[in-house]
Amino acid sequence: MPHLTTSPRHPRRVRRPAAILAATLVAAVLSSGTAGNPAAAAKAAEPDTAALAATLATQRLAWEPCGLPDVDAEDEAQLRLACATVTVPRDWHNPGDGKTIQVRISRTVASGSDRKGILLVNPGGPGGSGLSLAPYVARSAPALAEHYDVIGFDPRGVGQSTPLLCTVTYRDTDNTNDLITRANVAGCRSTDLTKYITTEQTTYDMDFIRVLLGEHKLNYLGYSYGTWLGTWYAATFGSRTDRMVLDSVAAVGSPTLQETWDLQPFTRDRAFQEQLLPYMARHDDLYGRGTDPMKIREMFERAGGTRVGMGPFMFGWFILGALYDTQNYPVAAAAVNTVIQYYEEWNGWTPEQILTAASAKLRTAPGVTADGRAYVEQARVSAEAALKTQRDRAQLVQAADEYTYDIDYVFEVIRCQDGQWNDSVAYWNAFSRRLTRDAPLVAPYLQNPPACAYWPTSNRMPTFDRKTFPKVLMLQDELDVATAYEGALAASKKLPGASMISVDNEGSHGVFPYYTPCVDDPVYAFLLDGRLPAQTYTGCQAVPLPGETAVFEVGGKLTGKGTVRTRLITDEMRAANRMLKRMLRTEPGPSYPE
């Protein structure tokens, strides 16, 4: 495989807090009454949150220590980190009813004399806690922390803000994924707070935070779903939006979030086949599986792949999460190797037994660093909590014909209520057949129809007004497994005045800071001086993967126009899918649908 550059590995990239990823992973591994929608109506005057909030606009914020577990006392003091609670109307479209909820915010204070304002940050999700993101940005991008107060927040319904828990009643006959999904949706839609946990309502909260901090305009850095949130804010509060960076971009030009999630199965199969397996093949000295990526895929599939045996558990809890960050590729490769090596020995083990044995194996696997071991521990704790929840619910089922359970369903609540998804069961059945054919690695994890198919809503993102929509800088990795490059590129053509930086041959979800001048310098130029790149599209090269000094060409290639020419379903993916199809037809096991 050709390599492009030889260069030292960049400084270790400090990744965003682990909680940012949790909602996405839970949804991959294992929603409210319809709110009114002024945003979808005829273009109205820009909302005045200070006037809408009435006496709440006079509240004084009480700053206090945050006590965040991933921020030590030295950093807290150096960044002058503090947290406060903001009281907001429960319903910004009816603030006069007097009902309120709370939103928890964090703040680092600009260290320099040339303060430029506030930089509000959001980690994504939907439903990601953002309190820790403010100190993360301040530590990893000190040039920004010098000039901005960096503001993080837990959106309404999340974390230390007023939480949303849906009370769901299950019957003992709810014994399929589809029936459980329907019960979850019914329980959530009957929970009173649910209808107010939407992106639209959160954008009003964001603007009210701006008001209480005494700022005329809001600057913004959003990751993943945070790009959807930021775009919605800019479309609603155009005159109040200054500089906006959208990192790992959802399909923000679409009327709903469905397109973003519809693309994910293919991007995950693509990253696995196009980048992870070639990485393993280049390191036969560590994994001993030969130098042919397709042969490694065949060994993985003969061990059950993601269909049977221990593979589904290992992929769901150790491999998929590692695909979100190429720094964790040694863990992902070791997990694939573990499935190949131990599938006969571990088949028949309980998930708890697999979890204990796998965690020990991965912590001591070749090439796994201290950061990798931390990732393994995080995955172990998350898996252990999920298994405990399953056990608890199983006991409730055995004890009664009907039982009630409180669930955290914010992830589904927000993405389902932000715009109407396809509600045709026939459509989702056809989509499932397509996944089985074109994305068979991830297809077993995806439940169709999704919750959003059962969730009617009239909400939709406001249209973009070219006269008021701000300039935007977009960042996107080519092989991002959560927000597809294809969706981001399409969005760049729909957002007025957008510029886009593409990182070829990079597979991480979340770009900035990347610690290369090509990627980071334009971000600093824009946020600090308001200067966008001269060209609409800028192409940058990735840095080497862990343990390597060269960058290898995978997926598509940079064009002279600064974009990446790539395919959602590549030739390598098609070859792997044909190989799996032949295997399942000729060997005992599950049949492979036409």
Coordinates of C-alpha atoms in Angstrom, one line a residue:
M1 CA 0.0 0.0 0.0
P2 CA 1.5 3.4 -0.9
H3 CA 2.5 5.8 1.8
L4 CA 2.4 9.5 1.4
T5 CA 4.7 11.1 3.9
T6 CA 7.2 10.3 6.5
S7 CA 7.0 12.4 9.6
P8 CA 7.2 12.1 13.4
R9 CA 3.9 11.4 15.2
H10 CA 2.2 14.6 16.3
P11 CA 2.0 15.5 20.0
R12 CA -0.5 13.2 21.8
R13 CA -3.9 14.4 21.0
V14 CA -5.9 15.0 24.2
R15 CA -9.2 13.6 23.4
R16 CA -12.6 15.0 24.4
P17 CA -14.1 13.7 27.6
A18 CA -15.2 10.1 27.5
A19 CA -18.8 11.0 28.2
I20 CA -19.1 12.7 24.8
L21 CA -19.0 9.4 23.1
A22 CA -21.3 7.5 25.4
A23 CA -24.7 8.2 23.8
T24 CA -23.5 7.3 20.3
L25 CA -21.9 4.0 21.4
V26 CA -24.9 2.9 23.5
A27 CA -27.2 3.5 20.6
A28 CA -24.9 1.5 18.2
V29 CA -24.2 -1.4 20.5
L30 CA -27.2 -2.6 22.0
S31 CA -39.0 9.6 22.3
S32 CA -42.4 13.2 23.4
G33 CA -45.5 14.9 22.5
T34 CA -45.2 17.1 19.5
A35 CA -44.1 20.6 20.5
G36 CA -45.2 23.7 18.7
N37 CA -42.8 24.8 16.0
P38 CA -42.5 28.5 15.4
A39 CA -39.2 27.8 13.7
A40 CA -41.0 26.0 10.8
A41 CA -43.5 28.8 10.3
A42 CA -43.0 31.9 8.2
K43 CA -39.8 33.8 9.0
A44 CA -40.4 35.8 12.2
A45 CA -38.4 38.4 14.0
E46 CA -35.3 37.2 15.8
P47 CA -36.4 36.1 19.4
D48 CA -35.4 38.3 22.3
T49 CA -34.6 35.9 25.1
A50 CA -34.0 38.7 27.6
A51 CA -37.5 39.9 27.1
L52 CA -39.0 36.4 27.0
A53 CA -37.3 35.5 30.2
A54 CA -38.7 38.6 32.0
T55 CA -37.6 38.6 35.6
L56 CA -35.3 35.6 35.1
A57 CA -33.0 38.0 33.1
T58 CA -32.2 39.8 36.4
Q59 CA -30.7 36.7 38.0
R60 CA -27.1 36.9 39.2
L61 CA -25.0 33.8 38.6
A62 CA -23.3 32.3 41.6
W63 CA -19.9 31.0 40.5
E64 CA -18.5 28.1 42.5
P65 CA -16.0 25.2 42.2
C66 CA -17.1 22.7 39.5
G67 CA -15.6 19.5 41.1
L68 CA -15.3 17.9 37.7
P69 CA -13.6 14.4 38.1
D70 CA -11.3 14.9 35.0
V71 CA -10.0 18.3 36.0
D72 CA -7.4 18.5 38.8
A73 CA -7.1 21.3 41.3
E74 CA -4.0 22.8 39.6
D75 CA -5.8 23.1 36.2
E76 CA -8.9 24.4 37.8
A77 CA -6.9 27.2 39.5
Q78 CA -4.8 28.0 36.4
L79 CA -7.9 28.2 34.1
R80 CA -9.9 30.0 36.8
L81 CA -12.6 27.3 36.1
A82 CA -15.9 27.8 37.9
C83 CA -19.5 26.6 37.4
A84 CA -22.9 28.2 37.9
T85 CA -26.6 27.3 37.5
V86 CA -28.8 29.2 35.2
T87 CA -32.6 29.2 35.6
V88 CA -34.4 29.2 32.3
P89 CA -38.1 28.9 31.2
R90 CA -39.1 25.3 30.8
D91 CA -40.9 26.4 27.6
W92 CA -39.4 29.3 25.7
H93 CA -42.7 29.5 23.6
N94 CA -44.7 30.0 26.8
P95 CA -42.4 31.5 29.4
G96 CA -45.3 33.2 31.1
D97 CA -46.5 29.9 32.6
G98 CA -43.9 30.4 35.3
K99 CA -42.4 26.9 35.1
T100 CA -38.6 26.8 35.0
I101 CA -35.7 24.3 34.7
Q102 CA -32.0 24.6 35.3
V103 CA -29.0 24.6 33.1
R104 CA -25.5 24.1 34.5
I105 CA -22.6 25.9 32.9
S106 CA -18.8 26.0 33.3
R107 CA -16.4 28.8 32.5
T108 CA -12.7 29.3 32.1
V109 CA -11.6 32.9 32.2
A110 CA -9.5 34.5 29.5
S111 CA -5.9 34.7 30.6
G112 CA -4.8 37.6 28.4
S113 CA -5.6 41.3 28.2
D114 CA -7.0 41.2 24.7
R115 CA -10.3 39.4 25.6
K116 CA -12.5 38.8 22.6
G117 CA -15.6 37.5 24.3
I118 CA -17.1 34.1 25.0
L119 CA -16.6 30.9 23.1
L120 CA -19.5 28.5 23.8
V121 CA -18.6 24.9 23.2
N122 CA -20.7 21.7 22.8
P123 CA -19.5 18.1 22.6
G124 CA -22.3 16.5 20.6
G125 CA -24.4 13.5 21.5
P126 CA -27.2 14.4 21.4
G127 CA -27.2 14.4 25.1
G128 CA -23.5 14.8 25.7
S129 CA -22.4 16.5 29.0
G130 CA -20.4 19.6 28.1
L131 CA -19.1 20.9 31.4
S132 CA -15.7 19.2 30.9
L133 CA -15.4 20.5 27.4
A134 CA -14.6 24.0 28.4
P135 CA -11.5 23.1 30.4
Y136 CA -10.5 20.6 27.7
V137 CA -10.6 23.3 25.0
A138 CA -8.8 25.7 27.3
R139 CA -6.0 23.2 28.0
S140 CA -5.6 21.8 24.5
A141 CA -5.9 25.2 22.7
P142 CA -4.3 27.8 25.1
A143 CA -4.2 30.4 22.4
L144 CA -8.0 30.4 22.5
A145 CA -8.1 30.3 26.3
E146 CA -5.9 33.5 26.3
H147 CA -8.5 35.5 24.4
Y148 CA -11.8 33.9 25.2
D149 CA -13.8 32.9 28.3
V150 CA -14.6 29.3 27.2
I151 CA -18.1 28.3 28.2
G152 CA -19.3 24.7 28.5
F153 CA -22.8 23.5 29.5
D154 CA -24.9 20.5 30.2
P155 CA -27.9 21.0 27.8
R156 CA -31.4 20.8 29.3
G157 CA -32.3 17.2 30.2
V158 CA -28.6 16.2 30.6
G159 CA -26.2 15.7 33.5
Q160 CA -26.1 18.4 36.1
S161 CA -28.9 20.4 34.4
T162 CA -32.5 19.4 35.0
P163 CA -32.4 15.8 33.9
L164 CA -34.9 13.9 31.8
L165 CA -35.8 10.4 32.8
C166 CA -38.6 8.7 31.0
T167 CA -40.9 6.5 33.0
V168 CA -41.6 3.5 30.9
T169 CA -44.0 0.6 31.6
Y170 CA -43.1 -2.8 30.1
R171 CA -45.2 -5.9 29.9
D172 CA -43.8 -9.4 30.0
T173 CA -44.9 -9.7 26.3
D174 CA -42.4 -6.9 25.3
N175 CA -39.9 -9.5 24.3
T176 CA -38.5 -8.1 21.0
N177 CA -36.4 -5.1 20.3
D178 CA -39.2 -3.6 18.3
L179 CA -41.8 -3.9 21.2
I180 CA -39.3 -2.6 23.7
T181 CA -38.6 0.4 21.4
R182 CA -42.4 1.1 21.1
A183 CA -42.7 0.9 24.9
N184 CA -39.8 3.3 25.3
V185 CA -41.3 5.8 22.8
A186 CA -44.7 5.6 24.5
G187 CA -43.3 6.1 28.0
C188 CA -41.1 9.0 26.9
R189 CA -43.9 10.8 25.0
S190 CA -46.1 10.6 28.1
T191 CA -43.3 12.1 30.3
D192 CA -44.2 15.7 30.9
L193 CA -40.7 17.2 30.4
T194 CA -39.9 15.4 27.2
K195 CA -41.6 17.8 24.8
Y196 CA -39.3 20.6 26.0
I197 CA -36.0 18.7 25.4
T198 CA -35.3 19.8 21.9
T199 CA -32.5 21.4 20.0
E200 CA -34.7 24.5 19.4
Q201 CA -35.3 25.0 23.1
T202 CA -31.6 24.5 23.8
T203 CA -30.7 27.2 21.3
Y204 CA -32.8 29.7 23.4
D205 CA -30.9 28.5 26.5
M206 CA -27.6 29.2 24.7
D207 CA -28.7 32.7 23.8
F208 CA -29.9 33.4 27.3
I209 CA -26.5 32.3 28.7
R210 CA -25.1 34.9 26.3
V211 CA -27.5 37.5 27.8
L212 CA -26.6 36.7 31.4
L213 CA -22.9 36.9 30.7
G214 CA -23.4 40.4 29.3
E215 CA -22.1 39.5 25.7
H216 CA -23.4 41.1 22.6
K217 CA -22.5 38.1 20.4
L218 CA -21.7 34.4 20.8
N219 CA -18.8 32.6 19.3
Y220 CA -19.1 28.9 19.0
L221 CA -17.2 25.6 18.7
G222 CA -19.3 22.5 18.3
Y223 CA -18.5 18.8 17.6
S224 CA -20.6 16.2 16.0
Y225 CA -24.3 16.8 16.9
G226 CA -23.0 20.1 18.3
T227 CA -22.6 21.2 14.7
W228 CA -26.4 20.6 14.2
L229 CA -27.0 22.5 17.4
G230 CA -24.8 25.4 16.4
T231 CA -26.3 25.6 12.9
W232 CA -29.8 25.8 14.5
Y233 CA -28.6 28.6 16.8
A234 CA -27.2 30.6 13.9
A235 CA -30.3 30.1 11.8
T236 CA -32.4 31.5 14.7
F237 CA -30.1 34.1 16.2
G238 CA -28.1 35.3 13.2
S239 CA -27.4 38.8 14.5
R240 CA -26.1 37.3 17.8
T241 CA -23.8 34.8 16.2
D242 CA -20.2 35.8 15.5
R243 CA -17.5 33.2 14.7
M244 CA -18.6 29.6 14.4
V245 CA -16.5 26.5 14.0
L246 CA -18.3 23.2 13.2
D247 CA -16.1 20.1 13.8
S248 CA -17.1 16.7 12.4
V249 CA -20.3 17.9 10.8
A250 CA -23.7 16.3 10.8
A251 CA -25.8 16.6 7.7
V252 CA -26.9 20.1 8.7
G253 CA -28.4 20.9 5.3
S254 CA -31.0 18.1 5.8
P255 CA -34.4 18.7 7.4
T256 CA -33.8 16.0 10.0
L257 CA -31.0 14.1 11.6
Q258 CA -32.0 10.9 9.9
E259 CA -29.4 11.3 7.1
T260 CA -26.6 11.5 9.6
W261 CA -27.5 8.2 11.2
D262 CA -28.4 6.5 7.9
L263 CA -24.8 7.0 6.8
Q264 CA -23.2 5.6 9.9
P265 CA -23.4 1.9 9.1
F266 CA -21.5 2.4 5.9
T267 CA -18.8 4.7 7.4
R268 CA -18.1 2.2 10.2
D269 CA -17.8 -0.7 7.8
R270 CA -15.6 1.5 5.6
A271 CA -13.2 2.5 8.4
F272 CA -12.9 -1.1 9.6
Q273 CA -12.1 -2.5 6.2
E274 CA -10.2 0.5 4.7
Q275 CA -8.0 1.6 7.6
L276 CA -8.1 -0.7 10.7
L277 CA -7.4 -4.0 8.9
P278 CA -4.6 -2.6 6.7
Y279 CA -3.1 -1.2 9.9
M280 CA -3.1 -4.8 11.3
A281 CA -1.7 -6.1 8.1
R282 CA 1.2 -3.7 8.2
H283 CA 2.0 -5.0 11.8
D284 CA 2.2 -8.7 11.3
D285 CA 5.1 -8.6 13.8
L286 CA 2.6 -7.6 16.5
Y287 CA -0.6 -9.5 15.5
G288 CA 0.7 -12.5 13.5
R289 CA -2.2 -12.5 11.1
G290 CA -0.3 -12.0 7.8
T291 CA -0.1 -9.0 5.5
D292 CA -3.3 -9.3 3.6
P293 CA -6.2 -7.2 5.1
M294 CA -8.8 -9.4 3.3
K295 CA -7.4 -12.6 4.9
I296 CA -7.6 -11.0 8.3
R297 CA -11.2 -10.1 7.6
E298 CA -11.9 -13.7 6.6
M299 CA -10.3 -15.0 9.8
F300 CA -12.5 -12.5 11.8
E301 CA -15.6 -13.6 10.1
R302 CA -14.8 -17.4 10.5
A303 CA -14.6 -16.6 14.2
G304 CA -18.2 -15.4 14.1
G305 CA -17.5 -11.7 13.2
T306 CA -20.2 -9.5 14.6
R307 CA -22.9 -12.2 14.1
V308 CA -22.3 -15.0 16.6
G309 CA -20.0 -16.0 19.5
M310 CA -17.8 -13.5 21.3
G311 CA -17.3 -11.2 18.3
P312 CA -20.5 -9.1 18.7
F313 CA -19.6 -8.3 22.3
M314 CA -16.0 -7.4 21.5
F315 CA -16.9 -5.3 18.6
G316 CA -19.7 -3.4 20.4
W317 CA -17.7 -2.6 23.5
F318 CA -14.0 -2.5 22.5
I319 CA -13.7 -2.1 18.7
L320 CA -16.4 0.3 17.7
G321 CA -15.4 2.9 20.3
A322 CA -11.8 2.7 19.2
L323 CA -12.7 3.4 15.6
Y324 CA -13.8 6.9 16.8
D325 CA -10.2 7.8 17.6
T326 CA -7.2 6.5 15.6
Q327 CA -5.0 6.8 18.7
N328 CA -6.9 3.7 19.9
Y329 CA -6.2 1.6 16.8
P330 CA -3.8 -0.6 18.8
V331 CA -6.7 -1.5 21.1
A332 CA -9.1 -2.1 18.2
A333 CA -6.5 -4.3 16.4
A334 CA -5.8 -6.3 19.6
A335 CA -9.5 -6.8 20.0
V336 CA -9.9 -8.2 16.5
N337 CA -6.9 -10.4 17.1
T338 CA -8.5 -11.6 20.4
V339 CA -11.7 -12.6 18.6
I340 CA -9.7 -14.6 16.0
Q341 CA -7.4 -16.2 18.7
Y342 CA -9.9 -17.1 21.4
Y343 CA -13.3 -17.6 19.8
E344 CA -13.2 -21.4 20.3
E345 CA -12.1 -21.1 23.9
W346 CA -14.5 -18.4 24.8
N347 CA -17.6 -19.4 22.9
G348 CA -20.3 -20.3 25.4
W349 CA -18.9 -17.9 28.0
T350 CA -21.2 -15.4 29.6
P351 CA -20.8 -11.7 28.6
E352 CA -19.4 -11.2 32.1
Q353 CA -16.7 -13.8 31.6
I354 CA -15.8 -12.4 28.2
L355 CA -15.6 -8.9 29.7
T356 CA -13.2 -10.0 32.4
A357 CA -10.9 -12.0 30.2
A358 CA -10.9 -9.6 27.3
S359 CA -10.1 -6.6 29.5
A360 CA -7.1 -8.4 30.9
K361 CA -5.9 -9.4 27.4
L362 CA -6.3 -6.0 25.9
R363 CA -4.6 -4.1 28.7
T364 CA -1.4 -6.1 28.0
A365 CA -1.7 -6.4 24.2
P366 CA 1.3 -5.2 22.0
G367 CA 1.3 -1.6 21.3
V368 CA -1.3 -0.6 23.8
T369 CA -0.2 2.5 25.7
A370 CA -1.3 4.0 29.0
D371 CA -4.0 5.9 27.1
G372 CA -5.1 2.7 25.4
R373 CA -5.4 1.0 28.8
A374 CA -7.5 3.9 30.0
Y375 CA -9.8 3.4 27.0
V376 CA -10.1 -0.3 27.8
E377 CA -11.0 0.5 31.4
Q378 CA -13.6 3.0 30.3
A379 CA -15.1 0.4 28.0
R380 CA -15.0 -2.2 30.7
V381 CA -16.9 0.1 33.2
S382 CA -19.5 1.0 30.5
A383 CA -20.1 -2.6 29.5
E384 CA -20.3 -3.7 33.2
A385 CA -23.0 -1.0 33.9
A386 CA -25.0 -2.1 30.8
L387 CA -24.8 -5.7 31.8
K388 CA -26.1 -4.8 35.3
T389 CA -29.0 -2.9 33.8
Q390 CA -29.9 -5.9 31.8
R391 CA -29.8 -8.2 34.8
D392 CA -31.9 -5.8 36.9
R393 CA -34.5 -5.6 34.2
A394 CA -34.5 -9.3 33.7
Q395 CA -35.3 -9.7 37.5
L396 CA -38.2 -7.3 37.2
V397 CA -39.6 -9.3 34.3
Q398 CA -39.5 -12.5 36.3
A399 CA -41.2 -10.9 39.3
A400 CA -44.2 -9.4 37.5
D401 CA -46.2 -9.4 34.3
E402 CA -45.8 -5.6 34.1
Y403 CA -43.1 -3.3 35.6
T404 CA -42.0 0.3 35.4
Y405 CA -38.5 1.5 34.8
D406 CA -36.9 4.9 34.5
I407 CA -34.6 5.3 31.4
D408 CA -32.2 7.9 30.1
Y409 CA -33.5 8.4 26.6
V410 CA -32.3 11.9 25.8
F411 CA -30.3 10.7 22.8
E412 CA -33.5 9.5 21.1
V413 CA -35.7 12.3 22.4
I414 CA -33.6 15.0 20.8
R415 CA -32.8 13.3 17.5
C416 CA -36.4 12.2 17.0
Q417 CA -38.0 15.5 17.9
D418 CA -35.8 17.7 15.7
G419 CA -37.6 16.7 12.5
Q420 CA -39.8 13.9 11.1
W421 CA -38.0 10.7 10.2
N422 CA -39.4 8.2 7.7
D423 CA -42.3 6.4 9.5
S424 CA -42.8 3.6 7.0
V425 CA -42.0 0.1 8.3
A426 CA -41.6 -1.0 4.7
Y427 CA -38.9 1.6 4.2
W428 CA -37.0 0.5 7.3
N429 CA -37.3 -3.2 6.3
A430 CA -35.8 -2.4 2.9
F431 CA -33.0 -0.3 4.6
S432 CA -32.3 -3.3 6.9
R433 CA -31.9 -5.5 3.8
R434 CA -29.6 -3.0 2.3
L435 CA -27.4 -2.9 5.4
T436 CA -27.2 -6.7 5.4
R437 CA -25.9 -6.5 1.9
D438 CA -23.7 -3.4 2.0
A439 CA -22.7 -3.0 5.6
P440 CA -22.9 -6.5 7.1
L441 CA -20.2 -5.8 9.8
V442 CA -22.5 -3.3 11.7
A443 CA -25.9 -4.4 10.4
P444 CA -26.5 -6.9 13.3
Y445 CA -26.4 -4.0 15.8
L446 CA -28.9 -1.8 14.1
Q447 CA -32.5 -2.1 15.2
N448 CA -35.1 -1.3 12.5
P449 CA -37.4 0.5 12.6
P450 CA -35.6 3.0 14.9
A451 CA -37.4 4.8 17.7
C452 CA -37.8 7.9 15.5
A453 CA -40.0 6.0 13.1
Y454 CA -42.6 5.9 15.8
W455 CA -42.2 9.5 16.9
P456 CA -44.4 12.1 15.0
T457 CA -43.2 15.7 15.1
S458 CA -43.7 18.9 13.3
N459 CA -40.4 20.4 14.3
R460 CA -37.7 21.3 11.8
M461 CA -34.6 23.4 11.6
P462 CA -35.2 27.0 10.5
T463 CA -34.2 27.9 6.9
F464 CA -30.9 29.7 6.4
D465 CA -31.2 33.4 5.7
R466 CA -28.2 34.3 3.6
K467 CA -28.4 37.9 4.8
T468 CA -28.0 37.0 8.5
F469 CA -26.3 33.6 8.5
P470 CA -22.7 33.9 9.8
K471 CA -19.5 32.8 8.3
V472 CA -18.7 29.2 9.3
L473 CA -15.5 27.2 9.3
M474 CA -16.0 23.4 9.0
L475 CA -13.6 20.6 9.8
Q476 CA -14.0 17.0 8.6
D477 CA -12.0 13.8 8.6
E478 CA -12.3 11.6 5.6
L479 CA -13.1 8.3 7.4
D480 CA -15.1 9.7 10.4
V481 CA -17.3 6.8 11.5
A482 CA -20.0 9.0 13.1
T483 CA -20.5 12.0 10.8
A484 CA -19.8 10.9 7.3
Y485 CA -17.6 12.9 5.0
E486 CA -20.2 12.8 2.4
G487 CA -22.8 14.4 4.7
A488 CA -20.4 17.2 5.7
L489 CA -19.4 17.9 2.1
A490 CA -23.1 18.2 1.1
A491 CA -23.6 20.5 4.1
S492 CA -20.7 22.8 3.1
K493 CA -22.6 23.5 -0.2
K494 CA -25.8 24.4 1.6
L495 CA -24.5 26.7 4.4
P496 CA -24.1 30.3 3.3
G497 CA -20.5 31.4 3.4
A498 CA -19.0 28.1 4.7
S499 CA -15.4 27.1 4.3
M500 CA -14.3 23.5 4.8
I501 CA -11.0 21.9 5.8
S502 CA -10.8 18.2 4.8
V503 CA -8.3 15.8 6.5
D504 CA -7.4 13.0 4.1
N505 CA -6.7 9.5 5.5
E506 CA -7.8 10.5 9.0
G507 CA -10.5 8.4 10.7
S508 CA -11.0 10.0 14.0
H509 CA -14.3 11.6 15.1
G510 CA -13.4 15.1 16.2
V511 CA -10.6 17.1 14.5
F512 CA -9.5 20.2 16.4
P513 CA -6.9 20.5 17.8
Y514 CA -5.0 18.4 15.4
Y515 CA -1.5 19.8 16.1
T516 CA -0.6 20.4 12.4
P517 CA -0.4 23.9 10.9
C518 CA -2.6 23.0 7.9
V519 CA -5.6 22.1 10.2
D520 CA -5.1 24.3 13.3
D521 CA -3.7 27.5 11.9
P522 CA -7.0 28.4 10.0
V523 CA -9.0 27.7 13.1
Y524 CA -6.9 30.1 15.1
A525 CA -6.9 32.7 12.3
F526 CA -10.7 32.6 12.2
L527 CA -11.5 32.5 15.9
L528 CA -8.8 35.1 16.8
D529 CA -8.8 37.4 13.8
G530 CA -12.0 36.6 11.9
R531 CA -10.1 35.4 8.8
L532 CA -11.4 32.5 6.8
P533 CA -9.1 30.5 4.3
A534 CA -8.8 32.2 0.9
Q535 CA -10.2 29.1 -0.8
T536 CA -13.6 27.5 0.1
Y537 CA -12.0 24.1 0.4
T538 CA -8.7 23.3 2.0
G539 CA -7.2 19.8 1.8
C540 CA -4.8 18.6 4.6
Q541 CA -2.9 15.4 5.1
A542 CA -3.4 13.1 8.1
V543 CA -0.6 12.3 10.6
P544 CA 0.7 8.8 10.9
L545 CA -1.2 6.1 12.9
P546 CA 0.2 5.0 16.3
G547 CA 3.6 3.3 15.9
E548 CA 4.1 4.5 12.3
T549 CA 6.1 7.2 10.7
A550 CA 4.3 7.2 7.3
V551 CA 0.8 8.1 6.2
F552 CA -0.8 5.5 4.0
E553 CA -3.4 6.2 1.3
V554 CA -6.7 4.7 2.2
G555 CA -10.3 5.4 1.0
G556 CA -10.3 8.2 -1.5
K557 CA -7.8 10.9 -2.5
L558 CA -7.5 14.6 -2.2
T559 CA -8.5 16.5 -5.3
G560 CA -7.0 19.7 -6.6
K561 CA -10.0 21.6 -5.3
G562 CA -9.2 20.7 -1.7
T563 CA -11.9 18.1 -1.2
V564 CA -11.6 14.3 -0.9
R565 CA -12.9 12.1 -3.7
T566 CA -14.2 9.1 -1.9
R567 CA -16.9 6.4 -2.0
L568 CA -19.3 5.5 0.7
I569 CA -19.1 1.8 -0.4
T570 CA -15.6 1.2 -1.6
D571 CA -14.2 -1.6 -3.8
E572 CA -12.5 -3.2 -0.8
M573 CA -15.8 -3.2 1.1
R574 CA -17.6 -4.8 -1.8
A575 CA -14.9 -7.5 -2.0
A576 CA -15.2 -8.2 1.8
N577 CA -19.0 -8.3 1.5
R578 CA -18.9 -10.8 -1.3
M579 CA -16.4 -12.9 0.6
L580 CA -18.7 -13.0 3.6
K581 CA -21.7 -13.8 1.5
R582 CA -20.0 -16.8 0.0
M583 CA -18.9 -17.9 3.4
L584 CA -22.3 -17.8 4.9
R585 CA -23.8 -19.7 2.0
T586 CA -21.3 -22.5 2.1
E587 CA -20.7 -22.9 5.9
P588 CA -23.1 -23.8 8.7
G589 CA -24.6 -20.8 10.4
P590 CA -27.0 -17.9 9.7
S591 CA -28.3 -17.6 6.2
Y592 CA -27.4 -14.6 4.2
P593 CA -30.4 -12.8 2.6
E594 CA -30.4 -11.9 -1.1

